Short mmCIF file of C-alpha atoms in Angstrom, two decimals:
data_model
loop_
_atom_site.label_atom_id
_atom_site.label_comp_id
_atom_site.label_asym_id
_atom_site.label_seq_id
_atom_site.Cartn_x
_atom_site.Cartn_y
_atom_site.Cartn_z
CA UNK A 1 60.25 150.23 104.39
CA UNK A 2 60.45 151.69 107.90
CA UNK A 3 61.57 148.57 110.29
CA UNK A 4 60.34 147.54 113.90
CA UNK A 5 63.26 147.66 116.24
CA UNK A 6 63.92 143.50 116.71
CA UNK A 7 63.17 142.05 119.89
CA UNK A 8 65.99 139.85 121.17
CA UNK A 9 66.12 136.20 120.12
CA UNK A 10 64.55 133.60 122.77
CA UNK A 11 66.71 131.15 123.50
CA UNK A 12 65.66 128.46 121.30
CA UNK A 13 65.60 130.65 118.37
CA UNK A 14 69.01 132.28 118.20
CA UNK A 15 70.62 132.34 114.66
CA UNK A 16 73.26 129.60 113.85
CA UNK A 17 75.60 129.31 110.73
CA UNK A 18 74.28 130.50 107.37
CA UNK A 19 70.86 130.81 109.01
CA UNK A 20 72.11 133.42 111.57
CA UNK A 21 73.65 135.43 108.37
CA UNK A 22 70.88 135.45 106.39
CA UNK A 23 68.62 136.60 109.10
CA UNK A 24 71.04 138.87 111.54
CA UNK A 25 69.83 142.37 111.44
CA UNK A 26 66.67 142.05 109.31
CA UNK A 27 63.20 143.06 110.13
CA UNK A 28 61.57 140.96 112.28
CA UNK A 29 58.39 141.03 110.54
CA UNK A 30 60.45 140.63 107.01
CA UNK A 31 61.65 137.10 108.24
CA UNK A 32 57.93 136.38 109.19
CA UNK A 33 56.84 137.06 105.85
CA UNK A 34 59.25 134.77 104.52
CA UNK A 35 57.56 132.10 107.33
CA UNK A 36 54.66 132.29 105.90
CA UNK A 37 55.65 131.75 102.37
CA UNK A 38 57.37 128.61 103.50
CA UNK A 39 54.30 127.33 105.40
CA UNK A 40 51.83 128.37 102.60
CA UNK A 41 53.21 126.13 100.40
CA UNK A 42 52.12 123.44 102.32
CA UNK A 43 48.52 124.92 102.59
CA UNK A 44 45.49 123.48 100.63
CA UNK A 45 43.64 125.92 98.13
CA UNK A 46 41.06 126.79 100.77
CA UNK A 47 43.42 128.31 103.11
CA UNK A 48 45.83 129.53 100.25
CA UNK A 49 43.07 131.57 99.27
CA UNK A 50 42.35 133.22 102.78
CA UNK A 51 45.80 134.31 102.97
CA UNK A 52 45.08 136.66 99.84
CA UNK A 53 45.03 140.17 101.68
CA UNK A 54 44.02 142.54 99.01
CA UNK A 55 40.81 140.31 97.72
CA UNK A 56 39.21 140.47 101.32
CA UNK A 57 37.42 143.38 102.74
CA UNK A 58 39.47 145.31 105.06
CA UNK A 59 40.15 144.94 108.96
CA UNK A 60 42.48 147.04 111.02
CA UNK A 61 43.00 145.79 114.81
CA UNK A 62 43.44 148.20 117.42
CA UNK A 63 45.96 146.89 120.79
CA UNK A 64 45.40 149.40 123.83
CA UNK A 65 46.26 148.78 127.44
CA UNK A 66 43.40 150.56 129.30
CA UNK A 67 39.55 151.53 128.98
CA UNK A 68 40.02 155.24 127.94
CA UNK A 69 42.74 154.74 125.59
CA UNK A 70 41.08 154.03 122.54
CA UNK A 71 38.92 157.14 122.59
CA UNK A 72 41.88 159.19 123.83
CA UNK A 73 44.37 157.89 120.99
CA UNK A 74 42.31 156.46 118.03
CA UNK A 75 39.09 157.34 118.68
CA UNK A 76 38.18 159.40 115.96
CA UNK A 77 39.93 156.86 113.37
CA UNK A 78 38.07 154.25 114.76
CA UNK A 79 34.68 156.36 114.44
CA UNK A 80 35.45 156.86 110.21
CA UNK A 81 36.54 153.33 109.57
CA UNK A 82 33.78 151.70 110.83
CA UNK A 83 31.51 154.50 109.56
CA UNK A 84 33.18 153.42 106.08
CA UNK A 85 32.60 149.78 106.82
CA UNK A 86 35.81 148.55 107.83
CA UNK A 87 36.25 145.44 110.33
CA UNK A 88 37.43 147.47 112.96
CA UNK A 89 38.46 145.44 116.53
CA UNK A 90 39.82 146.94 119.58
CA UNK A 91 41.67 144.34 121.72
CA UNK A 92 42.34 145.54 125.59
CA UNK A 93 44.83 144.65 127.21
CA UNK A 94 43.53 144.98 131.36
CA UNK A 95 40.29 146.05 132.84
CA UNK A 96 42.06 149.68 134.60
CA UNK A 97 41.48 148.35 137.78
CA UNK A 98 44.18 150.84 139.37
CA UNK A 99 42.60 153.94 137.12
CA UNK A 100 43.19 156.98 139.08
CA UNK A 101 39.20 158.15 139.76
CA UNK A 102 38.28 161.53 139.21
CA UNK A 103 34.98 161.92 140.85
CA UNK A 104 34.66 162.34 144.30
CA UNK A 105 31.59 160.14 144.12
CA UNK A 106 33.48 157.14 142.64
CA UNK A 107 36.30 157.66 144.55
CA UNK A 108 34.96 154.14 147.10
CA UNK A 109 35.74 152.16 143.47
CA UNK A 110 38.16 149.90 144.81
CA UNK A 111 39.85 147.51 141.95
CA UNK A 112 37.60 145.47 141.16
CA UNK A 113 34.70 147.39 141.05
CA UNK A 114 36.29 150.08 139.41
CA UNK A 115 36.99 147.33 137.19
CA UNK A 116 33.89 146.65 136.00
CA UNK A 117 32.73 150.24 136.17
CA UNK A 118 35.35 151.08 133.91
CA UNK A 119 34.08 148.21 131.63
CA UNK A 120 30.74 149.48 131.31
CA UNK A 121 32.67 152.85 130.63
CA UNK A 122 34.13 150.89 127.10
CA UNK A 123 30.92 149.33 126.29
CA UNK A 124 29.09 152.75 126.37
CA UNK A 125 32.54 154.67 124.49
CA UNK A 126 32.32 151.35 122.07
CA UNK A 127 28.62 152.24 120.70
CA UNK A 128 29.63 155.94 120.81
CA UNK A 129 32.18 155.29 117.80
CA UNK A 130 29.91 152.35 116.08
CA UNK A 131 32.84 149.87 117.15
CA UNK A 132 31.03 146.37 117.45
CA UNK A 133 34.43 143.53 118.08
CA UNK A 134 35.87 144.63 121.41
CA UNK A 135 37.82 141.76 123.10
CA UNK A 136 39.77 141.87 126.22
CA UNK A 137 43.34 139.85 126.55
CA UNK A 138 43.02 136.76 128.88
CA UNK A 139 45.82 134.50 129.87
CA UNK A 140 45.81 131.10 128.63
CA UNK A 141 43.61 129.78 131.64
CA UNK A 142 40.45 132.74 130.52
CA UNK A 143 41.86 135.40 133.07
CA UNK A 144 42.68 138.64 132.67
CA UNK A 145 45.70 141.28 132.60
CA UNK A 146 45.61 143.56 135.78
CA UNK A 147 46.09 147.24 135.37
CA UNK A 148 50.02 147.65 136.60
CA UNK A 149 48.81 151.15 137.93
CA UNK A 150 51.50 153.99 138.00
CA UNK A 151 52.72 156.92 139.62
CA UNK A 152 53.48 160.48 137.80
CA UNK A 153 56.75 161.63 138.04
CA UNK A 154 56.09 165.22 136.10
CA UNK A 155 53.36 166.22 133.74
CA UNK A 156 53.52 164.18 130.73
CA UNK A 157 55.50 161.36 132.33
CA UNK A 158 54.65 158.32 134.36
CA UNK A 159 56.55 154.76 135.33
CA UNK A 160 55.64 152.31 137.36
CA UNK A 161 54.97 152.08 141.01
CA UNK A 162 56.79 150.77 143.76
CA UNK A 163 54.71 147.62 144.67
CA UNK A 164 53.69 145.70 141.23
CA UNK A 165 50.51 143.06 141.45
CA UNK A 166 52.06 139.59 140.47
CA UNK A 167 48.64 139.34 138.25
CA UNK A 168 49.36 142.25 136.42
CA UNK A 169 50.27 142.88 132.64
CA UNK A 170 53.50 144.31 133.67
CA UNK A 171 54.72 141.24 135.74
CA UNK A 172 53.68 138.78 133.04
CA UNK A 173 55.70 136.50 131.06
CA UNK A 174 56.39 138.60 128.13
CA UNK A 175 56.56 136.10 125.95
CA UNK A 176 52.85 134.66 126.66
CA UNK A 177 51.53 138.01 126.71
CA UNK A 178 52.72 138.12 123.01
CA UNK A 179 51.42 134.68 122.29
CA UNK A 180 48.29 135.57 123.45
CA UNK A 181 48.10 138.60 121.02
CA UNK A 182 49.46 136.42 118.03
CA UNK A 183 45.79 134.45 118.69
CA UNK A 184 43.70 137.43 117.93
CA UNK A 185 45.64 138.89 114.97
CA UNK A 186 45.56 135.07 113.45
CA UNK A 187 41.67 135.14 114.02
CA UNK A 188 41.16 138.46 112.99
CA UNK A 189 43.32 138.82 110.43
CA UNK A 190 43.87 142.23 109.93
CA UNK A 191 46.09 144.18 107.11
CA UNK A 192 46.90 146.94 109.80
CA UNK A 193 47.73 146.92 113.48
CA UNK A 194 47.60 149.94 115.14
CA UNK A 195 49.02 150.49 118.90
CA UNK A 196 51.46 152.83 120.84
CA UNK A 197 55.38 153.82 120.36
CA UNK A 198 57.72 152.54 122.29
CA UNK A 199 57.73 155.06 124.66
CA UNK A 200 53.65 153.75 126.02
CA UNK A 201 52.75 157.70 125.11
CA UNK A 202 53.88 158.80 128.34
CA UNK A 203 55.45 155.61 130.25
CA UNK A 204 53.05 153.63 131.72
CA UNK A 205 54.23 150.25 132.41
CA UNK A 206 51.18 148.66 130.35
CA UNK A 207 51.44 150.94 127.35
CA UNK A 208 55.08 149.93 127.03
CA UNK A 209 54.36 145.79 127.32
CA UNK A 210 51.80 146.36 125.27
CA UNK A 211 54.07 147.96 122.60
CA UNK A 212 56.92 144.97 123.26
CA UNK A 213 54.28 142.44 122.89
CA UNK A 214 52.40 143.70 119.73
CA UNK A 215 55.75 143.65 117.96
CA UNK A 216 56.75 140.33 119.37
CA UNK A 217 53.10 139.15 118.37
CA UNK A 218 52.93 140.16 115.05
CA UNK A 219 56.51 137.92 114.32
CA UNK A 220 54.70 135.22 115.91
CA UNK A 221 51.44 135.43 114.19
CA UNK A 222 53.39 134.95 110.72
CA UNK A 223 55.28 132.29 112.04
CA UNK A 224 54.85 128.83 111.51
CA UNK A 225 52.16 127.94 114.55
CA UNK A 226 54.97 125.71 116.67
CA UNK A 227 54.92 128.23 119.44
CA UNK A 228 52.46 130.79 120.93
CA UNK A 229 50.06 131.58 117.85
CA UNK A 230 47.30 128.46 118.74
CA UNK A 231 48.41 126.10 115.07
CA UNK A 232 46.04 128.74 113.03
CA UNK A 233 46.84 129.58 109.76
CA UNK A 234 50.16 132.30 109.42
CA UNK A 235 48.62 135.66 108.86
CA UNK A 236 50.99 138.38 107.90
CA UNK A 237 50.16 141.62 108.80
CA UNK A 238 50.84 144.50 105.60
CA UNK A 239 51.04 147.71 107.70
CA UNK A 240 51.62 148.74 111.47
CA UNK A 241 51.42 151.95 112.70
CA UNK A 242 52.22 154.07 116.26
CA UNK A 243 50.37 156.37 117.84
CA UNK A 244 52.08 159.53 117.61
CA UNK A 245 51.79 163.80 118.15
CA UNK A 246 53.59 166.07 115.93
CA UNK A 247 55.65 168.61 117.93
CA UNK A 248 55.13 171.68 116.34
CA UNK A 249 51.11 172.21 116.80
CA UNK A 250 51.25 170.16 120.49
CA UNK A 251 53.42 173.25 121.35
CA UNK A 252 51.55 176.10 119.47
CA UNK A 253 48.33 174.42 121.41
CA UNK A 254 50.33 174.32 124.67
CA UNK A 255 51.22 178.24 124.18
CA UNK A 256 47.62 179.13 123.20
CA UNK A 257 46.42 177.54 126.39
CA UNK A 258 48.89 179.16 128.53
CA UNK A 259 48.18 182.19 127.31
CA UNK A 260 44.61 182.38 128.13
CA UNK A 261 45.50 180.81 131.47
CA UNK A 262 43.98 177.14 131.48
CA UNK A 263 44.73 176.01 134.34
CA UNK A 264 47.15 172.96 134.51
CA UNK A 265 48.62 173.76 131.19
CA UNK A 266 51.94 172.40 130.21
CA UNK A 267 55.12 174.81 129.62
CA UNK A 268 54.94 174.80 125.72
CA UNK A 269 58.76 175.02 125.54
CA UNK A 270 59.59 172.29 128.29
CA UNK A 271 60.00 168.43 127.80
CA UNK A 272 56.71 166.64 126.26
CA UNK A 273 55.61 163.20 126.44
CA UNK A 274 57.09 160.36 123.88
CA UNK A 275 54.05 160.03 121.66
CA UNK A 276 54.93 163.63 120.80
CA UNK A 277 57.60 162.99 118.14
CA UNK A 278 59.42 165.47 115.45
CA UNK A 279 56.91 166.80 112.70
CA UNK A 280 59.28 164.69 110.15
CA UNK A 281 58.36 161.35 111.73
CA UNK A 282 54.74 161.72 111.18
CA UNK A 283 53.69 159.70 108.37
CA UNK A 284 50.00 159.47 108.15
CA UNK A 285 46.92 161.90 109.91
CA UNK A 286 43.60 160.53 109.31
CA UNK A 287 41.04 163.53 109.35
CA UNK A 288 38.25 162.81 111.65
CA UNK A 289 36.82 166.16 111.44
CA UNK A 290 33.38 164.04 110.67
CA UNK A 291 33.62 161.81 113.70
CA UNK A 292 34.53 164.30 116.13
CA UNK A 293 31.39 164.19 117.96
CA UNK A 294 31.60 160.54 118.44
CA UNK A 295 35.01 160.61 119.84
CA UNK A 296 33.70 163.56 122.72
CA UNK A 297 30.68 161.26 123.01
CA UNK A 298 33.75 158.33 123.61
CA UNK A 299 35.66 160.24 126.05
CA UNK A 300 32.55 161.24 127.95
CA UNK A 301 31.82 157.48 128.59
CA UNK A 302 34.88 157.57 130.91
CA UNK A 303 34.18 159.74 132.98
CA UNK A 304 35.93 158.02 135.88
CA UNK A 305 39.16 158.81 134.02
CA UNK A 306 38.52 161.90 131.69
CA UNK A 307 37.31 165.29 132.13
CA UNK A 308 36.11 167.70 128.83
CA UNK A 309 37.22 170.92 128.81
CA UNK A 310 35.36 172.05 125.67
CA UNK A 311 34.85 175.77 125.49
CA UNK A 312 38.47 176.50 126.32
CA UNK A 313 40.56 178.34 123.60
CA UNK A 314 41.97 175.10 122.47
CA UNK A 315 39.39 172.05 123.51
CA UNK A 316 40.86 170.12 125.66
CA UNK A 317 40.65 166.95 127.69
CA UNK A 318 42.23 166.34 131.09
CA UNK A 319 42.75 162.98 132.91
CA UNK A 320 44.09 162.46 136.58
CA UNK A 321 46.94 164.63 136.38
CA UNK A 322 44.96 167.81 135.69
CA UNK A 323 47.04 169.01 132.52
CA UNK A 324 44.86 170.05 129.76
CA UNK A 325 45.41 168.02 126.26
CA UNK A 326 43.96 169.28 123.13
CA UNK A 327 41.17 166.95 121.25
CA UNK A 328 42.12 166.91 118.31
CA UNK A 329 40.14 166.51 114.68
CA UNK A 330 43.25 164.74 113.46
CA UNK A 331 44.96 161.94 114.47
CA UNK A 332 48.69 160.95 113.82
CA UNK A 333 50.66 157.62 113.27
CA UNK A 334 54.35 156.81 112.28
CA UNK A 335 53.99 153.85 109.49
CA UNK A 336 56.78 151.46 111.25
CA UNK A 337 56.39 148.41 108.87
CA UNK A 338 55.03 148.22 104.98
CA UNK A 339 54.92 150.60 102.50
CA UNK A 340 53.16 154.14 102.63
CA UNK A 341 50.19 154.42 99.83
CA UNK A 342 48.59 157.76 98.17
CA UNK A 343 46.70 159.97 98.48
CA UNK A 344 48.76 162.14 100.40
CA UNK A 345 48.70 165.70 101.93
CA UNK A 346 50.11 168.76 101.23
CA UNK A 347 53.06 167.88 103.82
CA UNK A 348 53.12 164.25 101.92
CA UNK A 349 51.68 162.48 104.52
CA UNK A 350 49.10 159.71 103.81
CA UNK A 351 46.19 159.87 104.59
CA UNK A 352 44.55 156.63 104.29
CA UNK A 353 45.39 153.79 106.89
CA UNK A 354 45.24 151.27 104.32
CA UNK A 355 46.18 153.29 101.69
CA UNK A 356 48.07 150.44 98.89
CA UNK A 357 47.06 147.43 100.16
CA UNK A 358 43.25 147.30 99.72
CA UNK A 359 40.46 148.68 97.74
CA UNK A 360 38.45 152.28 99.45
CA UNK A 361 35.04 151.92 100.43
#
């Protein structure tokens, strides 16, 4: 088993004595699972039963920061698994109300318009990949996350900006941000939890929390219900994955669109982004040759943020920054918790998000 770097104890949780031993350096989500065996036991039959993974159909949960993100990251895996019949939710983490607009036209947006523009954007990318259970995070009083915003500091890389919105997902309590997070993945239940590496893809402040959080959720969510999960019933996720790029054909793409002179394109032997890992660390690609035109139809949908470039040598997407990014027919995920299934490819990589822990359909 991979492991999920451990967040750092809160301070009514810090290991004493023989239970700091037995826990002190383990996988977060390993100690969870052993939560949840201790508060099954005190379950009735009913809710024993629900907490059987593998009989019940299966449902993979989604955790993105902006509109835009699903289609850019996951869109074509989304497309094929609910084309296959999976439960597939997408939970958002802010409305994008500091997007950087493309058009000229929409350019007037300001935050809370663009806002709601933006959420129109999702509805229409949402029906483009057959994606019915969208949910946005809300705080524990029904309000939202705001969009942190950013600022670029080279192609590829962003951080955050100088003056931070108090309401946004950045400058939220951490800790209820994961809480809230634990409440969907108790009510949804999924076997697999997809969302981004550490690194937020390229740095923005809300890919990042939302990274933290998901991993801090997930330990909550198989806890025992006496803090931040709501009281529901412990659900232990089986598989989480990262959104990730493997090196070798970002750069070969990079140097084919250099070489026909797209304009904007990266330097294909310079620094990349952090969702671009090591071909090694790749674990899983899930083919979405099929869905293809559902994710273009996706990305089209947000237009304030994305811009097609479809007839270049490699198709390509841009958003604000003007670099070109392939689209590709495959997508990519490091397997950071449970245990990699068959079938596999010809570089041993699965190929199947749930591949060992429930039946194909």
């Amino acid at each position: 088993m991979t492991t999920t770097p451990q967040p750092p104890p809160q301070p009514d949780e810090t290991p004493e004595g023989a239970a700091g031993a037995a826990t002190a350096g383990r996988d977060p989500l390993e100690i969870a699972a052993d939560l949840v065996d201790d508060v099954s036991r005190e379950l009735d039959p009913a809710e024993l039963a629900s907490l059987e993974r593998l009989d019940q159909p299966r449902r993979i949960l989604f955790v993105h920061a902006h509109p835009d993100d699903e289609s850019i990251g996951t869109g074509a895996t989304m497309a094929r698994y609910a084309e296959a019949g999976a439960g597939v939710v997408l939970l958002t983490a802010t409305r994008g109300e500091l997007g950087e607009v493309i058009p000229p036209e929409l350019a007037h947006l300001d935050p809370d318009a663009l806002a709601e523009h933006r959420t129109g954007e999702l509805a229409t990318a949402m029906e483009a990949l057959g994606v019915s259970d969208h949910r946005f995070l809300t705080r524990p009083d029904g309000t939202g996350y705001r969009d942190s915003g950013m600022v670029w500091l080279e192609p590829g890389r962003a951080a955050a900006g100088d003056d931070v919105d108090p309401r946004s997902l950045a400058a939220a309590d951490p800790e209820e941000v994961a809480a809230r997070i634990a409440e969907v993945v108790r009510e949804v239940r999924p076997q697999v939890v997809v969302t981004y590496e550490p690194g937020g893809g390229y740095g923005h402040p809300d890919h990042v929390r939302v990274h933290e959080a998901t991993v801090r959720a997930l330990v909550l969510a198989a806890g025992d219900g006496s803090r931040g999960a709501g009281g529901a019933v412990p659900w232990q996720v089986a598989k989480v994955y990262e959104i990730v790029q493997p090196e070798r054909p970002v750069r070969e793409a990079l140097r084919r669109l250099a070489e026909t002179g797209a304009e904007g394109a990266g330097d294909p032997e310079g620094p990349l982004p952090s969702v671009v890992v090591p071909d090694g660390e790749v674990t899983t690609v899930v083919d979405g040759t099929g869905q293809v035109p559902a994710k273009i139809a996706a990305l089209r949908a947000h237009a304030t943020q994305v811009t097609l470039d479809l007839d270049a040598a490699v198709p390509a997407m841009r958003l604000s920054n003007g670099v070109p990014q392939p689209v590709w027919p495959q997508e990519h995920y490091r397997l950071v918790h449970g245990v990699a299934g068959g079938p596999y490819d010809a570089e041993g990589r699965e190929t199947d998000l749930f591949a060992g822990i429930a039946p194909s359909s």
